[in-house]
Every structure is written in C-alpha cells, then in structure tokens.
PDB file of C-alpha atoms in Angstrom:
ATOM      1  CA  UNK A   1     175.037  34.583 106.746  1.00 89.00           C
ATOM      2  CA  UNK A   2     176.083  32.508 103.744  1.00 88.00           C
ATOM      3  CA  UNK A   3     172.448  31.617 103.038  1.00 87.00           C
ATOM      4  CA  UNK A   4     171.341  35.261 103.210  1.00 85.00           C
ATOM      5  CA  UNK A   5     174.157  36.368 100.914  1.00 85.00           C
ATOM      6  CA  UNK A   6     173.388  33.575  98.458  1.00 84.00           C
ATOM      7  CA  UNK A   7     169.686  34.416  98.336  1.00 86.00           C
ATOM      8  CA  UNK A   8     170.126  38.110  97.688  1.00 85.00           C
ATOM      9  CA  UNK A   9     170.029  41.447  99.527  1.00 85.00           C
ATOM     10  CA  UNK A  10     166.366  41.085 100.569  1.00 88.00           C
ATOM     11  CA  UNK A  11     166.901  37.729 102.293  1.00 91.00           C
ATOM     12  CA  UNK A  12     166.677  37.665 106.105  1.00 94.00           C
ATOM     13  CA  UNK A  13     166.973  34.962 108.746  1.00 94.00           C
ATOM     14  CA  UNK A  14     163.575  34.056 110.194  1.00 94.00           C
ATOM     15  CA  UNK A  15     161.666  31.527 112.311  1.00 95.00           C
ATOM     16  CA  UNK A  16     164.083  29.179 114.165  1.00 95.00           C
ATOM     17  CA  UNK A  17     167.205  30.724 112.656  1.00 95.00           C
ATOM     18  CA  UNK A  18     166.227  34.207 113.865  1.00 96.00           C
ATOM     19  CA  UNK A  19     165.211  32.827 117.272  1.00 97.00           C
ATOM     20  CA  UNK A  20     168.614  31.151 117.628  1.00 96.00           C
ATOM     21  CA  UNK A  21     170.382  34.385 116.642  1.00 96.00           C
ATOM     22  CA  UNK A  22     168.340  36.271 119.248  1.00 97.00           C
ATOM     23  CA  UNK A  23     169.330  33.473 121.692  1.00 97.00           C
ATOM     24  CA  UNK A  24     165.748  32.846 122.751  1.00 97.00           C
ATOM     25  CA  UNK A  25     165.209  30.024 125.240  1.00 96.00           C
ATOM     26  CA  UNK A  26     164.137  26.656 123.901  1.00 93.00           C
ATOM     27  CA  UNK A  27     165.522  27.172 120.376  1.00 94.00           C
ATOM     28  CA  UNK A  28     168.803  25.496 119.497  1.00 91.00           C
ATOM     29  CA  UNK A  29     170.875  26.583 116.472  1.00 89.00           C
ATOM     30  CA  UNK A  30     170.767  24.251 113.511  1.00 89.00           C
ATOM     31  CA  UNK A  31     167.712  24.859 111.332  1.00 89.00           C
ATOM     32  CA  UNK A  32     168.260  27.657 108.804  1.00 92.00           C
ATOM     33  CA  UNK A  33     165.013  29.424 107.897  1.00 92.00           C
ATOM     34  CA  UNK A  34     165.361  32.301 105.431  1.00 92.00           C
ATOM     35  CA  UNK A  35     162.679  34.701 104.223  1.00 90.00           C
ATOM     36  CA  UNK A  36     162.983  35.804 100.597  1.00 89.00           C
ATOM     37  CA  UNK A  37     160.708  37.891  98.374  1.00 80.00           C
ATOM     38  CA  UNK A  38     157.990  35.824  96.750  1.00 67.00           C
ATOM     39  CA  UNK A  39     159.574  35.987  93.295  1.00 62.00           C
ATOM     40  CA  UNK A  40     162.842  34.414  94.453  1.00 55.00           C
ATOM     41  CA  UNK A  41     163.018  30.619  94.414  1.00 56.00           C
ATOM     42  CA  UNK A  42     166.195  28.741  95.060  1.00 58.00           C
ATOM     43  CA  UNK A  43     165.680  25.305  96.622  1.00 55.00           C
ATOM     44  CA  UNK A  44     168.364  23.992  98.937  1.00 63.00           C
ATOM     45  CA  UNK A  45     168.839  20.905 101.091  1.00 64.00           C
ATOM     46  CA  UNK A  46     170.526  22.938 103.845  1.00 76.00           C
ATOM     47  CA  UNK A  47     168.253  25.974 103.906  1.00 84.00           C
ATOM     48  CA  UNK A  48     164.482  26.247 104.349  1.00 83.00           C
ATOM     49  CA  UNK A  49     163.499  29.019 101.930  1.00 85.00           C
ATOM     50  CA  UNK A  50     160.300  30.778 103.000  1.00 83.00           C
ATOM     51  CA  UNK A  51     158.790  32.962 100.305  1.00 80.00           C
ATOM     52  CA  UNK A  52     156.612  35.855 101.406  1.00 80.00           C
ATOM     53  CA  UNK A  53     154.890  38.950 100.082  1.00 75.00           C
ATOM     54  CA  UNK A  54     154.134  40.294 103.561  1.00 77.00           C
ATOM     55  CA  UNK A  55     157.380  41.223 105.276  1.00 85.00           C
ATOM     56  CA  UNK A  56     157.271  44.961 106.012  1.00 87.00           C
ATOM     57  CA  UNK A  57     160.564  46.695 106.688  1.00 89.00           C
ATOM     58  CA  UNK A  58     159.419  47.324 110.268  1.00 91.00           C
ATOM     59  CA  UNK A  59     159.563  43.539 110.793  1.00 92.00           C
ATOM     60  CA  UNK A  60     163.250  43.300 109.847  1.00 94.00           C
ATOM     61  CA  UNK A  61     166.422  44.509 111.503  1.00 95.00           C
ATOM     62  CA  UNK A  62     170.087  43.615 111.913  1.00 95.00           C
ATOM     63  CA  UNK A  63     171.854  41.906 114.780  1.00 94.00           C
ATOM     64  CA  UNK A  64     175.469  42.795 114.188  1.00 92.00           C
ATOM     65  CA  UNK A  65     175.929  41.904 110.513  1.00 91.00           C
ATOM     66  CA  UNK A  66     173.041  39.423 110.423  1.00 90.00           C
ATOM     67  CA  UNK A  67     169.825  40.509 108.645  1.00 95.00           C
ATOM     68  CA  UNK A  68     166.895  38.935 110.464  1.00 95.00           C
ATOM     69  CA  UNK A  69     163.313  39.416 111.571  1.00 96.00           C
ATOM     70  CA  UNK A  70     162.578  41.495 114.664  1.00 96.00           C
ATOM     71  CA  UNK A  71     161.974  39.686 117.945  1.00 97.00           C
ATOM     72  CA  UNK A  72     158.179  40.063 117.779  1.00 96.00           C
ATOM     73  CA  UNK A  73     157.992  38.976 114.128  1.00 95.00           C
ATOM     74  CA  UNK A  74     160.287  36.056 114.985  1.00 97.00           C
ATOM     75  CA  UNK A  75     157.898  34.973 117.757  1.00 97.00           C
ATOM     76  CA  UNK A  76     154.895  35.279 115.431  1.00 95.00           C
ATOM     77  CA  UNK A  77     156.604  33.072 112.847  1.00 94.00           C
ATOM     78  CA  UNK A  78     158.031  30.694 115.426  1.00 95.00           C
ATOM     79  CA  UNK A  79     154.570  29.620 116.538  1.00 94.00           C
ATOM     80  CA  UNK A  80     153.997  28.000 113.156  1.00 93.00           C
ATOM     81  CA  UNK A  81     157.049  25.714 113.364  1.00 95.00           C
ATOM     82  CA  UNK A  82     157.467  24.794 117.073  1.00 95.00           C
ATOM     83  CA  UNK A  83     155.077  23.672 119.810  1.00 95.00           C
ATOM     84  CA  UNK A  84     153.624  26.116 122.332  1.00 96.00           C
ATOM     85  CA  UNK A  85     155.949  24.937 125.125  1.00 96.00           C
ATOM     86  CA  UNK A  86     158.964  26.145 123.169  1.00 96.00           C
ATOM     87  CA  UNK A  87     157.199  29.265 121.939  1.00 97.00           C
ATOM     88  CA  UNK A  88     156.289  30.276 125.489  1.00 98.00           C
ATOM     89  CA  UNK A  89     159.857  29.670 126.671  1.00 97.00           C
ATOM     90  CA  UNK A  90     161.100  31.831 123.788  1.00 98.00           C
ATOM     91  CA  UNK A  91     158.656  34.644 124.593  1.00 98.00           C
ATOM     92  CA  UNK A  92     159.439  34.613 128.322  1.00 98.00           C
ATOM     93  CA  UNK A  93     163.182  34.871 127.667  1.00 97.00           C
ATOM     94  CA  UNK A  94     162.627  37.765 125.243  1.00 98.00           C
ATOM     95  CA  UNK A  95     160.466  39.545 127.844  1.00 98.00           C
ATOM     96  CA  UNK A  96     162.966  38.854 130.633  1.00 97.00           C
ATOM     97  CA  UNK A  97     165.770  40.393 128.576  1.00 97.00           C
ATOM     98  CA  UNK A  98     163.739  43.460 127.631  1.00 97.00           C
ATOM     99  CA  UNK A  99     163.521  42.565 123.929  1.00 97.00           C
ATOM    100  CA  UNK A 100     159.727  42.797 123.969  1.00 97.00           C
ATOM    101  CA  UNK A 101     156.816  42.743 126.420  1.00 96.00           C
ATOM    102  CA  UNK A 102     153.229  41.427 126.464  1.00 96.00           C
ATOM    103  CA  UNK A 103     151.699  44.741 125.389  1.00 96.00           C
ATOM    104  CA  UNK A 104     153.961  45.188 122.347  1.00 94.00           C
ATOM    105  CA  UNK A 105     153.518  41.570 121.329  1.00 95.00           C
ATOM    106  CA  UNK A 106     149.730  41.766 121.706  1.00 95.00           C
ATOM    107  CA  UNK A 107     149.580  44.913 119.562  1.00 93.00           C
ATOM    108  CA  UNK A 108     151.472  43.136 116.778  1.00 92.00           C
ATOM    109  CA  UNK A 109     149.205  40.092 117.039  1.00 93.00           C
ATOM    110  CA  UNK A 110     146.179  42.338 116.594  1.00 91.00           C
ATOM    111  CA  UNK A 111     147.620  43.978 113.477  1.00 88.00           C
ATOM    112  CA  UNK A 112     148.204  40.669 111.700  1.00 83.00           C
ATOM    113  CA  UNK A 113     145.161  38.795 113.033  1.00 74.00           C
ATOM    114  CA  UNK A 114     144.897  35.165 114.106  1.00 71.00           C
ATOM    115  CA  UNK A 115     142.547  33.611 111.581  1.00 73.00           C
ATOM    116  CA  UNK A 116     144.323  31.085 109.401  1.00 70.00           C
ATOM    117  CA  UNK A 117     147.653  31.989 111.022  1.00 80.00           C
ATOM    118  CA  UNK A 118     148.927  29.306 113.420  1.00 90.00           C
ATOM    119  CA  UNK A 119     151.850  31.412 114.663  1.00 92.00           C
ATOM    120  CA  UNK A 120     149.919  34.527 115.737  1.00 93.00           C
ATOM    121  CA  UNK A 121     147.115  32.336 117.113  1.00 94.00           C
ATOM    122  CA  UNK A 122     149.573  30.384 119.279  1.00 95.00           C
ATOM    123  CA  UNK A 123     151.250  33.537 120.575  1.00 96.00           C
ATOM    124  CA  UNK A 124     147.839  35.070 121.259  1.00 95.00           C
ATOM    125  CA  UNK A 125     146.870  32.070 123.416  1.00 95.00           C
ATOM    126  CA  UNK A 126     150.102  32.359 125.394  1.00 97.00           C
ATOM    127  CA  UNK A 127     149.688  36.094 125.935  1.00 97.00           C
ATOM    128  CA  UNK A 128     146.080  35.642 126.997  1.00 96.00           C
ATOM    129  CA  UNK A 129     146.973  32.941 129.519  1.00 95.00           C
ATOM    130  CA  UNK A 130     149.893  34.806 131.105  1.00 94.00           C
ATOM    131  CA  UNK A 131     148.337  38.255 131.447  1.00 92.00           C
ATOM    132  CA  UNK A 132     150.659  40.840 132.995  1.00 92.00           C
ATOM    133  CA  UNK A 133     152.663  38.421 135.135  1.00 95.00           C
ATOM    134  CA  UNK A 134     156.380  38.874 135.678  1.00 95.00           C
ATOM    135  CA  UNK A 135     158.596  37.087 133.119  1.00 96.00           C
ATOM    136  CA  UNK A 136     159.631  33.534 133.925  1.00 96.00           C
ATOM    137  CA  UNK A 137     163.250  33.134 134.915  1.00 94.00           C
ATOM    138  CA  UNK A 138     164.096  29.933 133.044  1.00 95.00           C
ATOM    139  CA  UNK A 139     162.859  27.196 130.717  1.00 96.00           C
ATOM    140  CA  UNK A 140     162.045  25.050 133.760  1.00 97.00           C
ATOM    141  CA  UNK A 141     159.903  27.827 135.213  1.00 97.00           C
ATOM    142  CA  UNK A 142     157.938  27.921 131.961  1.00 97.00           C
ATOM    143  CA  UNK A 143     157.456  24.154 132.156  1.00 97.00           C
ATOM    144  CA  UNK A 144     156.111  24.524 135.697  1.00 98.00           C
ATOM    145  CA  UNK A 145     153.791  27.357 134.622  1.00 98.00           C
ATOM    146  CA  UNK A 146     152.375  25.233 131.830  1.00 97.00           C
ATOM    147  CA  UNK A 147     152.063  22.256 134.179  1.00 98.00           C
ATOM    148  CA  UNK A 148     150.213  24.415 136.736  1.00 98.00           C
ATOM    149  CA  UNK A 149     147.907  25.640 133.980  1.00 96.00           C
ATOM    150  CA  UNK A 150     147.110  22.117 132.784  1.00 97.00           C
ATOM    151  CA  UNK A 151     146.716  20.859 136.333  1.00 97.00           C
ATOM    152  CA  UNK A 152     144.471  23.785 137.357  1.00 97.00           C
ATOM    153  CA  UNK A 153     146.589  24.777 140.341  1.00 97.00           C
ATOM    154  CA  UNK A 154     145.352  27.843 142.240  1.00 96.00           C
ATOM    155  CA  UNK A 155     146.759  31.048 140.688  1.00 96.00           C
ATOM    156  CA  UNK A 156     150.071  32.279 142.075  1.00 97.00           C
ATOM    157  CA  UNK A 157     152.352  35.283 141.811  1.00 97.00           C
ATOM    158  CA  UNK A 158     155.626  35.033 139.893  1.00 96.00           C
ATOM    159  CA  UNK A 159     158.980  36.307 141.173  1.00 95.00           C
ATOM    160  CA  UNK A 160     157.571  37.350 144.547  1.00 96.00           C
ATOM    161  CA  UNK A 161     159.865  39.557 146.637  1.00 96.00           C
ATOM    162  CA  UNK A 162     160.042  38.801 150.372  1.00 96.00           C
ATOM    163  CA  UNK A 163     161.433  41.583 152.574  1.00 94.00           C
ATOM    164  CA  UNK A 164     162.704  41.498 156.143  1.00 92.00           C
ATOM    165  CA  UNK A 165     164.617  43.926 158.374  1.00 92.00           C
ATOM    166  CA  UNK A 166     167.802  43.393 156.368  1.00 92.00           C
ATOM    167  CA  UNK A 167     166.119  44.112 153.052  1.00 93.00           C
ATOM    168  CA  UNK A 168     165.402  41.558 150.340  1.00 93.00           C
ATOM    169  CA  UNK A 169     165.253  38.136 151.981  1.00 93.00           C
ATOM    170  CA  UNK A 170     164.652  36.392 148.678  1.00 92.00           C
ATOM    171  CA  UNK A 171     162.737  36.280 145.426  1.00 94.00           C
ATOM    172  CA  UNK A 172     160.459  33.243 145.180  1.00 96.00           C
ATOM    173  CA  UNK A 173     159.716  31.734 141.757  1.00 96.00           C
ATOM    174  CA  UNK A 174     156.009  31.171 142.489  1.00 98.00           C
ATOM    175  CA  UNK A 175     154.206  32.389 145.584  1.00 98.00           C
ATOM    176  CA  UNK A 176     150.862  32.057 147.308  1.00 98.00           C
ATOM    177  CA  UNK A 177     151.555  35.180 149.316  1.00 96.00           C
ATOM    178  CA  UNK A 178     148.402  35.008 151.464  1.00 95.00           C
ATOM    179  CA  UNK A 179     149.476  31.570 152.722  1.00 96.00           C
ATOM    180  CA  UNK A 180     153.220  32.269 152.681  1.00 96.00           C
ATOM    181  CA  UNK A 181     153.665  29.221 150.497  1.00 97.00           C
ATOM    182  CA  UNK A 182     156.357  29.300 147.835  1.00 97.00           C
ATOM    183  CA  UNK A 183     157.420  26.992 145.016  1.00 98.00           C
ATOM    184  CA  UNK A 184     160.951  26.972 143.650  1.00 96.00           C
ATOM    185  CA  UNK A 185     162.008  25.002 140.575  1.00 96.00           C
ATOM    186  CA  UNK A 186     165.596  24.110 139.832  1.00 86.00           C
ATOM    187  CA  UNK A 187     166.267  22.704 143.267  1.00 54.00           C
ATOM    188  CA  UNK A 188     167.413  24.106 146.581  1.00 48.00           C
ATOM    189  CA  UNK A 189     170.980  23.104 145.784  1.00 46.00           C
ATOM    190  CA  UNK A 190     171.058  24.323 142.207  1.00 50.00           C
ATOM    191  CA  UNK A 191     174.108  26.466 143.016  1.00 55.00           C
ATOM    192  CA  UNK A 192     177.310  24.613 143.790  1.00 61.00           C
ATOM    193  CA  UNK A 193     180.266  25.453 145.975  1.00 69.00           C
ATOM    194  CA  UNK A 194     180.568  26.409 149.675  1.00 79.00           C
ATOM    195  CA  UNK A 195     179.865  30.120 149.133  1.00 80.00           C
ATOM    196  CA  UNK A 196     176.741  29.429 147.057  1.00 77.00           C
ATOM    197  CA  UNK A 197     175.501  26.836 149.534  1.00 81.00           C
ATOM    198  CA  UNK A 198     175.991  29.314 152.375  1.00 87.00           C
ATOM    199  CA  UNK A 199     174.018  31.979 150.488  1.00 86.00           C
ATOM    200  CA  UNK A 200     171.237  29.489 149.750  1.00 85.00           C
ATOM    201  CA  UNK A 201     171.067  28.419 153.404  1.00 88.00           C
ATOM    202  CA  UNK A 202     170.995  32.026 154.623  1.00 91.00           C
ATOM    203  CA  UNK A 203     168.244  32.851 152.136  1.00 91.00           C
ATOM    204  CA  UNK A 204     166.236  29.793 153.150  1.00 91.00           C
ATOM    205  CA  UNK A 205     166.562  30.638 156.852  1.00 93.00           C
ATOM    206  CA  UNK A 206     165.484  34.237 156.282  1.00 94.00           C
ATOM    207  CA  UNK A 207     162.418  33.086 154.354  1.00 94.00           C
ATOM    208  CA  UNK A 208     161.580  30.572 157.084  1.00 94.00           C
ATOM    209  CA  UNK A 209     161.942  33.274 159.733  1.00 94.00           C
ATOM    210  CA  UNK A 210     159.294  35.267 157.831  1.00 94.00           C
ATOM    211  CA  UNK A 211     156.938  32.295 158.073  1.00 94.00           C
ATOM    212  CA  UNK A 212     157.398  30.985 154.536  1.00 96.00           C
ATOM    213  CA  UNK A 213     157.073  27.312 153.602  1.00 95.00           C
ATOM    214  CA  UNK A 214     158.965  26.737 150.350  1.00 96.00           C
ATOM    215  CA  UNK A 215     158.634  23.627 148.169  1.00 96.00           C
ATOM    216  CA  UNK A 216     161.558  22.703 145.908  1.00 95.00           C
ATOM    217  CA  UNK A 217     161.337  20.737 142.658  1.00 96.00           C
ATOM    218  CA  UNK A 218     164.051  19.836 140.166  1.00 95.00           C
ATOM    219  CA  UNK A 219     163.956  19.280 136.411  1.00 95.00           C
ATOM    220  CA  UNK A 220     163.237  15.572 136.777  1.00 96.00           C
ATOM    221  CA  UNK A 221     160.292  16.290 139.086  1.00 97.00           C
ATOM    222  CA  UNK A 222     158.604  18.799 136.781  1.00 97.00           C
ATOM    223  CA  UNK A 223     159.304  16.926 133.542  1.00 96.00           C
ATOM    224  CA  UNK A 224     159.127  13.262 134.602  1.00 97.00           C
ATOM    225  CA  UNK A 225     156.841  13.343 137.666  1.00 97.00           C
ATOM    226  CA  UNK A 226     154.328  16.094 136.946  1.00 98.00           C
ATOM    227  CA  UNK A 227     151.451  14.440 138.838  1.00 98.00           C
ATOM    228  CA  UNK A 228     153.639  14.189 141.944  1.00 98.00           C
ATOM    229  CA  UNK A 229     154.436  17.900 141.711  1.00 98.00           C
ATOM    230  CA  UNK A 230     150.773  18.817 141.301  1.00 98.00           C
ATOM    231  CA  UNK A 231     149.779  16.586 144.228  1.00 98.00           C
ATOM    232  CA  UNK A 232     152.385  18.069 146.574  1.00 98.00           C
ATOM    233  CA  UNK A 233     151.491  21.679 145.725  1.00 98.00           C
ATOM    234  CA  UNK A 234     147.737  21.038 145.944  1.00 98.00           C
ATOM    235  CA  UNK A 235     148.088  19.185 149.252  1.00 97.00           C
ATOM    236  CA  UNK A 236     150.258  21.849 150.864  1.00 97.00           C
ATOM    237  CA  UNK A 237     148.046  24.639 149.576  1.00 97.00           C
ATOM    238  CA  UNK A 238     144.949  22.917 151.002  1.00 96.00           C
ATOM    239  CA  UNK A 239     146.684  22.204 154.325  1.00 95.00           C
ATOM    240  CA  UNK A 240     147.793  25.797 154.797  1.00 95.00           C
ATOM    241  CA  UNK A 241     144.436  27.155 153.625  1.00 92.00           C
ATOM    242  CA  UNK A 242     142.725  24.992 156.265  1.00 91.00           C
ATOM    243  CA  UNK A 243     145.227  26.019 158.955  1.00 88.00           C
ATOM    244  CA  UNK A 244     144.772  29.722 158.191  1.00 78.00           C
ATOM    245  CA  UNK A 245     140.978  29.392 158.162  1.00 78.00           C
ATOM    246  CA  UNK A 246     141.043  27.548 161.493  1.00 70.00           C
ATOM    247  CA  UNK A 247     143.315  30.205 162.992  1.00 63.00           C
ATOM    248  CA  UNK A 248     141.036  33.015 161.794  1.00 63.00           C
ATOM    249  CA  UNK A 249     137.996  31.189 163.188  1.00 54.00           C
ATOM    250  CA  UNK A 250     139.655  30.705 166.577  1.00 61.00           C
ATOM    251  CA  UNK A 251     140.735  34.359 166.624  1.00 60.00           C
ATOM    252  CA  UNK A 252     137.162  35.390 165.910  1.00 57.00           C
ATOM    253  CA  UNK A 253     135.870  33.231 168.766  1.00 55.00           C
ATOM    254  CA  UNK A 254     138.439  34.760 171.153  1.00 59.00           C
ATOM    255  CA  UNK A 255     137.378  38.303 170.253  1.00 58.00           C
ATOM    256  CA  UNK A 256     133.742  37.354 170.682  1.00 51.00           C
TER     257      UNK A 256
END
C-alpha cells in the first residue's frame, strides 16, 4: 500500500505482489511489484517498478483498499517472473476458488497474444495441457500432475467421485475409473486426530468395498522420489489392465 501511494494514484500492485494479495498458491509475500504509467520513474531498492503503456482499466481492480491487477492479468504477468510449476499452482488455486476458469483465462490470452510475451505463452501452455479438467486441490496435486505429464502416465480423471449405497464414498484425487485405480497425494494419514483417522479409515473401507485400489503418496515421494512414484503407478496400471483384459477374455470364452 505504501508503495502504491508513493508512486501515485495510477500505481497498482502486480505480478508476485498481486498474486500474494490474491493468496494464490505457490506465491509467498515478499516481492513488491508495482505497475506505474510509462512516464513515471521512481527507482527503489524495496520496490520493483514496472512501467507500462498497456494496462487497460479492465485489468485493474481493488481488493479491499489495495489497488491491484485482476486475477487473470496477474496470472498473465506472473508467467514472466516465475517458473511454470508455480504459475500452474497459482492458476489451479484461482480456478478452485472461483476467481477465474480455463475459458476466461484462454479468452484473455487470445486477446493479448503469445508472441514475444513469456507470461501469456506460459499460461497458454498450461491451459492447453490441462484442458477442461477439474481444478487441482493443492500445490502437491499440481506437482503430481506435472510429474505425470513429464513421465507420460496414462491420462486420468481429477477429483473423481465414488458413490455407494450411502452416497458419496469419497472423492479421489486422480482416478483411472475403468480400472478402479486411484492415486491420492498428501498421504493416507494427512489428517490427524482420532476422529479424522476414523473418517479416513471409513472412507478407505468404503472405497475398497467398491473395488477400488488406491495408491497413496506423500510430499517427499512426489518431490524427492518422482521415478519411484511413476514406476508404482505404471506398474499397478499395467497389472490391473492385464487382469481386466484376462477377465474379459475368460468371460468371452465362457459365453462362447
């Protein structure tokens, strides 16, 4: 706020500062990026002053008393100052919270173009890779998604709902629904306390009763042992695919 006031009424928080104000995943407060009109120059050791001639009023808003760029403009700018892992985590959290969605973001990318613009180009790649999938539920889920993409895992569904006679048995982070194979990141015991452990056990038992095999990986697995994670998922996927094919073949022989 002090930086915006010092730089004049047209100054707005942008890039990492705006992302931190919007509380987007993967962006910690600390760096102060401020957009100012192109004719304003005031160097500072504490503030990164970003001069621009192309900041339409539709790209700015207020969050409480803070003047800042809109969520979509923030994401477009963010791609030029952070890596795509953090940008994707930021986008997924914005989508999860209803601040934007893939269609709105893609429309804005098209209006500004991607040539010579690292931010829009990075966001365009992320939007193209994710398609219309459900939003990721956490930073760790985004890390797994990116790992699966790099490791060429078979495509899965996100946030898959499993129903039984009682209703919703559970929502699985990543699901191969045809094989009833699920992947959860964060760990089976990510919730602490007797009540949470009882809920987790009940959920796990209900999923098992519906024929689901669920793999669990923690932060250390996904971040520090990615090849192990890929190997386990690939192996289990192949095993179940073979088992289902064998079962279908035997069923066909029986009918014949």
